[in-house]
Coordinates of C-alpha atoms (C1' of nucleotides) in Angstrom, one line a residue:
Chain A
X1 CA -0.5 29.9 -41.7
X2 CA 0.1 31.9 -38.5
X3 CA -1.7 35.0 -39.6
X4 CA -4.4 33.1 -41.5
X5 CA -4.9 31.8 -37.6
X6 CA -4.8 35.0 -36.2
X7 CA -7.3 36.4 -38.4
X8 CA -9.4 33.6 -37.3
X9 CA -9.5 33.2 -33.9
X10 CA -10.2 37.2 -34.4
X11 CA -13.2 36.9 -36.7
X12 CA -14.9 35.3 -34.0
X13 CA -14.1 37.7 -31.1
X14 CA -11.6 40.2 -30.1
X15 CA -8.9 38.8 -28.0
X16 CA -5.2 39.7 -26.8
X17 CA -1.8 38.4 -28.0
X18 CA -1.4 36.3 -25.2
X19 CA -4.9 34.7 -25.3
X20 CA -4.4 34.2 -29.3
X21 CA -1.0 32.3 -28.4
X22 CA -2.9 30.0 -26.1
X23 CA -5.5 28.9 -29.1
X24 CA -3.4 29.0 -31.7
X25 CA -0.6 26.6 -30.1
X26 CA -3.8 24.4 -29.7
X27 CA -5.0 24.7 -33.1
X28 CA -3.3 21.5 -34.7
X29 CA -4.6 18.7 -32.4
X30 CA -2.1 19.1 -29.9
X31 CA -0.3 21.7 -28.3
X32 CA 2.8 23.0 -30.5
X33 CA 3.9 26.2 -29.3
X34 CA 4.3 29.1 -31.2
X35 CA 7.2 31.6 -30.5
X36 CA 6.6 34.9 -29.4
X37 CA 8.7 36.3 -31.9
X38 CA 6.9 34.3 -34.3
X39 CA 3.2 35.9 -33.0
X40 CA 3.8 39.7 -32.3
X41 CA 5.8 40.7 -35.8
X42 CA 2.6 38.4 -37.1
X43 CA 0.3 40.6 -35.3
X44 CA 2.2 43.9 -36.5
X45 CA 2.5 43.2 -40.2
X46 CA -1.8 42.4 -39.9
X47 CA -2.1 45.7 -38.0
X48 CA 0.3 47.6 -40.3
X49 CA -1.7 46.3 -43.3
X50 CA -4.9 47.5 -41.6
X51 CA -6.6 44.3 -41.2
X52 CA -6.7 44.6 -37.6
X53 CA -7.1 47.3 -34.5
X54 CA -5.5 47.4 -31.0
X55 CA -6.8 48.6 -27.6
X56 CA -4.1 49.2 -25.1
X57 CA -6.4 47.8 -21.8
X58 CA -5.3 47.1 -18.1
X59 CA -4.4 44.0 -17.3
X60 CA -6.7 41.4 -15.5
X61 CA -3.5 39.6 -13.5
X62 CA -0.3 41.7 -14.8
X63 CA 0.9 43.8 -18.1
X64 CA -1.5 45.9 -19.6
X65 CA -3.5 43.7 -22.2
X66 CA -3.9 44.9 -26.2
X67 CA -7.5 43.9 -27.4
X68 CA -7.0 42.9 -31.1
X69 CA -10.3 43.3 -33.0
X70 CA -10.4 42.8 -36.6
X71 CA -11.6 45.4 -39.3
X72 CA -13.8 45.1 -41.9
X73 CA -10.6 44.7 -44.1
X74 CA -9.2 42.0 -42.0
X75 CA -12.7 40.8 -42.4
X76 CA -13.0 40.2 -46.2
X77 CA -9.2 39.5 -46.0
X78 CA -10.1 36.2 -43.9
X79 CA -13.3 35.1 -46.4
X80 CA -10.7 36.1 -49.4
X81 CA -7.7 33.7 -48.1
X82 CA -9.9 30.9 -47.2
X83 CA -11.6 31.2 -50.9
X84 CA -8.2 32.0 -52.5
X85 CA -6.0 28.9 -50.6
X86 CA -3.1 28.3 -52.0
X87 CA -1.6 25.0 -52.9
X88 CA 0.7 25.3 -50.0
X89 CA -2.8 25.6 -47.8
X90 CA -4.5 22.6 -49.6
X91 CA -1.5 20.3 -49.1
X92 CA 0.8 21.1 -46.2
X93 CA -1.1 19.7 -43.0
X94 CA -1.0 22.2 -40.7
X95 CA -2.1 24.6 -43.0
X96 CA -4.9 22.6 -44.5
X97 CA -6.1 22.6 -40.8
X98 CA -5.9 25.7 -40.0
X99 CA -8.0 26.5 -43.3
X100 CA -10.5 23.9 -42.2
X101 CA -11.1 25.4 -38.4
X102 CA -11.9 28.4 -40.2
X103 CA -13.9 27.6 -43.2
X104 CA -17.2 27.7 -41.5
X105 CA -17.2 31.7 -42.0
X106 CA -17.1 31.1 -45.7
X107 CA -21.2 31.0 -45.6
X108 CA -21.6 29.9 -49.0
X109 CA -22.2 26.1 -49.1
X110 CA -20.7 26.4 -52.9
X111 CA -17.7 28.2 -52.2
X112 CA -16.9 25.6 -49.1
X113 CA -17.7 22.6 -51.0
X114 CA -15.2 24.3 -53.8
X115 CA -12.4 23.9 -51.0
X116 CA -13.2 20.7 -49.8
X117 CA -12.6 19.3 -53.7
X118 CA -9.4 21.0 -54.0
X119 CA -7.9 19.1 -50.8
X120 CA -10.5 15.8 -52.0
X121 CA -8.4 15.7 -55.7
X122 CA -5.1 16.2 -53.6
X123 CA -5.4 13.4 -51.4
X124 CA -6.8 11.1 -54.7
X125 CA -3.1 11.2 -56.2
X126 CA -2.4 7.9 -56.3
X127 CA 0.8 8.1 -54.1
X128 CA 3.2 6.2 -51.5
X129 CA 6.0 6.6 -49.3
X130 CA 9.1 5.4 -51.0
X131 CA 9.9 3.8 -53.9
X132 CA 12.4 0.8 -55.6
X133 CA 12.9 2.6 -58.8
X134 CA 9.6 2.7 -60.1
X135 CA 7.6 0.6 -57.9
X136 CA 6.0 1.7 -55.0
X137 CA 6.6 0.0 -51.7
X138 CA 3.6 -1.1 -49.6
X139 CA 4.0 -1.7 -45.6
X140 CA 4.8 -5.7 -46.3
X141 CA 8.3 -4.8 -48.7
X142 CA 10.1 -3.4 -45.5
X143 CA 10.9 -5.5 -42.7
X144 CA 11.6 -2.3 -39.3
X145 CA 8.6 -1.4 -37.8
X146 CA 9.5 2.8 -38.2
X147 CA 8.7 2.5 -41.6
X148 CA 5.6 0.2 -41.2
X149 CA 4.4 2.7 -38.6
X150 CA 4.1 5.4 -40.6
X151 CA 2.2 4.0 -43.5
X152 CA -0.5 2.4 -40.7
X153 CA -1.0 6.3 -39.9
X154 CA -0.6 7.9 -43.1
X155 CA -3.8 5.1 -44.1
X156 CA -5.7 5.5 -41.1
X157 CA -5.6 9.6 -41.5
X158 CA -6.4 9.3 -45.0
X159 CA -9.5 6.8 -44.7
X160 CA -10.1 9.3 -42.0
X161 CA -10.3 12.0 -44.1
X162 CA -11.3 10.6 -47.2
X163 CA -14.9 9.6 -45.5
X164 CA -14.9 12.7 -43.8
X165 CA -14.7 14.5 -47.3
X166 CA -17.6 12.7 -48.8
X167 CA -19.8 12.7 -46.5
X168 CA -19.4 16.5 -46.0
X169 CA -19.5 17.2 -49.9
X170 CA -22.6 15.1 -50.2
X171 CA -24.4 17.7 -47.4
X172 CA -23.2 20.6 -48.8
X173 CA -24.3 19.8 -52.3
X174 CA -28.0 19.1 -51.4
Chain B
X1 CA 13.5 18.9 -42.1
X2 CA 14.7 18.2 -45.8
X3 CA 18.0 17.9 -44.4
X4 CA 17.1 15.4 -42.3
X5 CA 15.3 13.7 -45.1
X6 CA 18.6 14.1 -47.9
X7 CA 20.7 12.6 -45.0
X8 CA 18.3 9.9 -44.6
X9 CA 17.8 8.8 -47.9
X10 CA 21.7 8.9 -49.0
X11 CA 22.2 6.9 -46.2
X12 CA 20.6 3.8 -47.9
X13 CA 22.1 4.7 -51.1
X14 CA 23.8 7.4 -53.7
X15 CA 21.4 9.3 -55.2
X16 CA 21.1 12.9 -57.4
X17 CA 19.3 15.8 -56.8
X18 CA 16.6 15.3 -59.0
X19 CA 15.5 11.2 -57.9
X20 CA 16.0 13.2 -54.0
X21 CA 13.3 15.7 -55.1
X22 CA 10.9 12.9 -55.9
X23 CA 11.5 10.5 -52.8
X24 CA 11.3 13.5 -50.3
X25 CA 8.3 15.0 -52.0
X26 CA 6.1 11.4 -51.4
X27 CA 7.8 11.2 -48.1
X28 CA 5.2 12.8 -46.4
X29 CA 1.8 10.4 -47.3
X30 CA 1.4 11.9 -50.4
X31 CA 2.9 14.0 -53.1
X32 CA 4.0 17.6 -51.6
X33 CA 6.6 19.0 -54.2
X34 CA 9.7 20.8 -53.0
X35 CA 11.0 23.3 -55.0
X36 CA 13.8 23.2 -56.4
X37 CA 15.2 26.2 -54.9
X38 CA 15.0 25.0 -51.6
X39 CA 16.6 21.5 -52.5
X40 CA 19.8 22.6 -54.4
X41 CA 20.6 24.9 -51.8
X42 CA 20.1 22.3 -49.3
X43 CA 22.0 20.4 -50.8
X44 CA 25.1 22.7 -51.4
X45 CA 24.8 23.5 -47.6
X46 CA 25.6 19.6 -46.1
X47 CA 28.3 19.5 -49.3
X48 CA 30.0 22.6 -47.5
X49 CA 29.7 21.2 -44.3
X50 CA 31.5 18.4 -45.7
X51 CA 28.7 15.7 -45.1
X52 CA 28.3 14.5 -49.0
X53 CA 30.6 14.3 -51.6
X54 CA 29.4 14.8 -55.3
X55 CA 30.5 13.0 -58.4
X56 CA 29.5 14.3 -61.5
X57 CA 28.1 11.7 -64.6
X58 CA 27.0 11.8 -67.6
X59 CA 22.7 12.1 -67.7
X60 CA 21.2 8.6 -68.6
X61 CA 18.7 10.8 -70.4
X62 CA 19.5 14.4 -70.4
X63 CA 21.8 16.9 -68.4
X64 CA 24.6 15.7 -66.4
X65 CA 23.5 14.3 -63.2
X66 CA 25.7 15.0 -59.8
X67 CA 25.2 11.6 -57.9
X68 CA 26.0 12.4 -54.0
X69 CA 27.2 10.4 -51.6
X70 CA 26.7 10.8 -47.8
X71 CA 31.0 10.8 -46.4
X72 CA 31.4 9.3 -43.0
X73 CA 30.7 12.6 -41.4
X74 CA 26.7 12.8 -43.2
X75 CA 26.3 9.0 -41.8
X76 CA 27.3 9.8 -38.2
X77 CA 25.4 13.4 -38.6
X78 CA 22.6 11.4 -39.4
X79 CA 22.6 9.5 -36.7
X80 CA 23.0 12.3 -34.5
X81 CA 20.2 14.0 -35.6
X82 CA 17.9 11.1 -35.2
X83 CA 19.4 10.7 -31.6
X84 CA 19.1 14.0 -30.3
X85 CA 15.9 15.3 -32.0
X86 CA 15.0 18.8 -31.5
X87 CA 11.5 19.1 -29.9
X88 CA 10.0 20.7 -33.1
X89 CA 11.3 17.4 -35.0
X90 CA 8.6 15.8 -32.1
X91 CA 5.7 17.6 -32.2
X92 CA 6.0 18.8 -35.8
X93 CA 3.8 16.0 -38.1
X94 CA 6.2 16.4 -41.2
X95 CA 9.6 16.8 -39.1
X96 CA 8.0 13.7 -37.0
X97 CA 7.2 11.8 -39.9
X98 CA 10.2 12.2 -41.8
X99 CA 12.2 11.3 -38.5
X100 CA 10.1 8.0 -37.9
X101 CA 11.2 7.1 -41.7
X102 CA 14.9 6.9 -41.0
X103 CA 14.7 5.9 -37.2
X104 CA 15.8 2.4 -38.5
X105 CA 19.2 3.7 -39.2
X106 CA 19.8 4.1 -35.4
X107 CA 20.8 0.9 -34.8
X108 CA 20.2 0.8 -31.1
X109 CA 16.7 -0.7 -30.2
X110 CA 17.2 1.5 -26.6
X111 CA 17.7 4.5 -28.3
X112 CA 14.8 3.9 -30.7
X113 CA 12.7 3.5 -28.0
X114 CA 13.9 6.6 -26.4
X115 CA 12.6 8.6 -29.3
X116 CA 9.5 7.4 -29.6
X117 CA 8.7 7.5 -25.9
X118 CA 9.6 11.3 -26.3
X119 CA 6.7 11.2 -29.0
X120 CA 4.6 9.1 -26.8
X121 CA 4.9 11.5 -24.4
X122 CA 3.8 14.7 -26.5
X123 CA 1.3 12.8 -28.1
X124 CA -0.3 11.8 -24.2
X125 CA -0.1 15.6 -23.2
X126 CA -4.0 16.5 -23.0
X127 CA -5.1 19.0 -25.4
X128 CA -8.0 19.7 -27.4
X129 CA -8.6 22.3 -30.3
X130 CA -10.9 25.1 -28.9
X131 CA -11.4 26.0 -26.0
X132 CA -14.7 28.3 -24.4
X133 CA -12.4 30.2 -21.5
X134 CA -10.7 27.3 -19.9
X135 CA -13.1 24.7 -20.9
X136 CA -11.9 22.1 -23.7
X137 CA -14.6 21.8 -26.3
X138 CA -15.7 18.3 -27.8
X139 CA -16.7 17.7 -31.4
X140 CA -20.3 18.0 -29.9
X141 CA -19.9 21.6 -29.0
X142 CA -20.1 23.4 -32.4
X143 CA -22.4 22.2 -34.9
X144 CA -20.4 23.2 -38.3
X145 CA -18.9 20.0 -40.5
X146 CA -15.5 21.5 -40.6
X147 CA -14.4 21.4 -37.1
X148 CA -16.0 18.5 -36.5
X149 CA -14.0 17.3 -39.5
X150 CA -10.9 18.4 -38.0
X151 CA -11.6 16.4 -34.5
X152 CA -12.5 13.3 -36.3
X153 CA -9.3 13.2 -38.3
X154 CA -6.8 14.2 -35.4
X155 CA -8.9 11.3 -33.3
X156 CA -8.2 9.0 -36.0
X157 CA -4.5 10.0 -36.3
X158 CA -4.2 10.1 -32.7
X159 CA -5.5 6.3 -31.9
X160 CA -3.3 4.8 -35.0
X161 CA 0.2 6.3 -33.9
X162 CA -0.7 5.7 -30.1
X163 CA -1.5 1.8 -31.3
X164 CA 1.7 1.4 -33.1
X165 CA 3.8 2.8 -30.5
X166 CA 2.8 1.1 -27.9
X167 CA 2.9 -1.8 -29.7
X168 CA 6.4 -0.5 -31.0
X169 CA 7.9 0.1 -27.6
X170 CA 6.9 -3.4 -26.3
X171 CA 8.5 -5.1 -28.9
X172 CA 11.5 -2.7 -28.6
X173 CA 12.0 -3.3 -24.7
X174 CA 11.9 -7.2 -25.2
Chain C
dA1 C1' 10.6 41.7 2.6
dG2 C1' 12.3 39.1 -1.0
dA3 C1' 12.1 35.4 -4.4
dC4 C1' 9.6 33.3 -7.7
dT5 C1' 6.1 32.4 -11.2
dA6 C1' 2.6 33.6 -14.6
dT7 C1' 1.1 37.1 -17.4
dA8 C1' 2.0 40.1 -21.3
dC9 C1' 4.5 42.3 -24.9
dA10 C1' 8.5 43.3 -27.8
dT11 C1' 13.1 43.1 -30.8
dC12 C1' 16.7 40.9 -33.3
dG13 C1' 19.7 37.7 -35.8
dG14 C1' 19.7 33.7 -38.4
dC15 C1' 17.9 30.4 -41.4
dA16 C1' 14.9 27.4 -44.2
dT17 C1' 11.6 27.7 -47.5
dC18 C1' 9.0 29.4 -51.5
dG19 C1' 8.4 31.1 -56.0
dA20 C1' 9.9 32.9 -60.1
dG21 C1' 13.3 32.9 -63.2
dG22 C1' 17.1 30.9 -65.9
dT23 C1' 20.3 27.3 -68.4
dA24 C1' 21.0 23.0 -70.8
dT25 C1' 20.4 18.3 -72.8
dA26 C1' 17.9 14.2 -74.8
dA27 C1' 13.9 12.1 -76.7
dC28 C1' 9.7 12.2 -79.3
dG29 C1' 6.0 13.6 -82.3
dG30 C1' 4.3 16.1 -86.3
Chain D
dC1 C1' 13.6 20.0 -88.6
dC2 C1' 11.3 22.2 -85.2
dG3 C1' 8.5 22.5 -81.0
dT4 C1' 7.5 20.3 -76.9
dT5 C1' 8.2 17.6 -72.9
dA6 C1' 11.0 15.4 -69.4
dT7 C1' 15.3 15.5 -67.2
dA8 C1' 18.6 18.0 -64.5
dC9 C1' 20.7 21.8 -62.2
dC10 C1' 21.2 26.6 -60.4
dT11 C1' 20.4 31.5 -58.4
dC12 C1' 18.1 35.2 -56.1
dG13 C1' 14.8 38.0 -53.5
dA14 C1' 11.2 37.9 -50.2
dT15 C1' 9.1 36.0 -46.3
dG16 C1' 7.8 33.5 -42.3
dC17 C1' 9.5 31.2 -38.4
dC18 C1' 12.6 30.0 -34.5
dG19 C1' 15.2 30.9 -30.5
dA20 C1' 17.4 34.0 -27.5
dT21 C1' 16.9 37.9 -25.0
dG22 C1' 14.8 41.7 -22.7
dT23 C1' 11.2 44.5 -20.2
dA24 C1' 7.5 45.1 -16.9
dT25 C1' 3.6 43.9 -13.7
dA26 C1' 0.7 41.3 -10.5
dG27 C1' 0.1 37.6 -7.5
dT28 C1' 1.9 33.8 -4.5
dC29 C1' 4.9 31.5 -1.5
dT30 C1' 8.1 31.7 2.4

DNA sequence: AGACTATACATCGGCATCGAGGTATAACGG
DNA sequence: CCGTTATACCTCGATGCCGATGTATAGTCT
């Protein structure tokens, strides 16, 4: 998730570790830090595996800055992850959304539409919170207001979503 | 996280590791799978730290089940954990949401309310997705689907749970 | 001058999770 | 009677992330 991110923010412009700690923290709606010794062995691995360069640069305020720019490999490594998602990316919601800031750079209508069904059929399992036995439990069956809560924002993010989807796949279809 | 949840659910009644795997993986809104090798281990690690007992029976259809039992130590670790929730189980969607489905257990309406004002408060820090320098952008600002996908959803999400816990916390401070 | 804060990068231990693989039993269809 | 499927549990290696800790610099406050 984090490097998929990194190579993101990256494909757009070059920036530092610092600044890509800032957008990424941002990234899922609100602000949920990410550790700094989650980011920099991140950004190590991608520059080991050559999808990314570093420029050592003075500082504007304090420590002396390293300008990240991706390669071409880190490149057609972004394009191949978002068109290669795995099921973790499709389902898991911080993933999905980092996929979905992203999949803009996958130019091809077809290959973006492709994605967008993937998560569509995912979220079209018929499915609910918890169960008695077999039968599902709507809001009504439980009486504390925790439990109630959740299912009015799982169904308002869903219906969310869900129109979101369609409309989107009906553009990119045209 | 699927600590939390095993805890949760063996609070309300015995269950085995297999009918765990399917109540956790729709715990989230929809149907995420765990594997397997992250729940059996989970398991064996709250067993060890003497939270659940196991009692082995004969398979109503197949293998041996082990039905597990929370011990009085799992039901007040439970409540701990719901009480003192770490700030990733706040700003985290899937820790969150797996926390607001066993808040019930913590009897207290005060100390309810205290965790969902600590929610309330993340959730009322401004932030927005991307940002230009320093300058938040708005759905407006960039003209692709996918982001503006991304702002409509998290809008969606955002006004539902901010509802319900406002409407939560007034009914809890009665 | 000294203290403090924000910027900026880095390492390390620990741990939760995934994914692939394996074992075994019971029921069902051909 | 044999293969398949669903049930049920387990292990292991790899990996990604957290949290604590450490270093250094530039600007600000007093």
């Amino acid at each position: 998730m984090l490097e998929l991110a990194i190579l993101g923010f990256l494909y757009e412009q070059p920036l530092h570790g610092y600044e890509l700690k800032r957008r990424v923290a941002h990234l899922t709606g609100h602000v949920r830090p990410i550790a700094d010794g989650t980011l920099y062995p991140a950004i190590k691995r991608l520059e080991r595996a050559g999808l990314l360069d570093r420029r050592t640069e003075p500082g504007t305020r304090a420590a002396p800055r390293h300008t990240l720019t991706l390669t071409d490999g880190g490149r057609d490594e972004l394009l191949r992850r978002l068109r290669e998602a795995g099921d973790l990316d499709i389902s898991d919601e911080n993933r999905w959304f980092t996929v979905l800031a992203f999949l803009r750079h996958l130019t091809d209508p077809a290959e973006q539409a492709a994605v967008l069904r993937r998560r569509l059929s995912f979220l079209e399992e018929p499915s609910s919170f918890f169960y008695e036995g077999e039968r599902p439990l709507g809001a009504e069956a439980f009486g504390d207001p925790f439990r109630r809560g959740l299912l009015r924002i799982a169904r308002a993010t869903s219906e969310a979503e869900l129109g979101w989807l369609a409309e989107t796949l009906a553009g990119l279809e045209d």
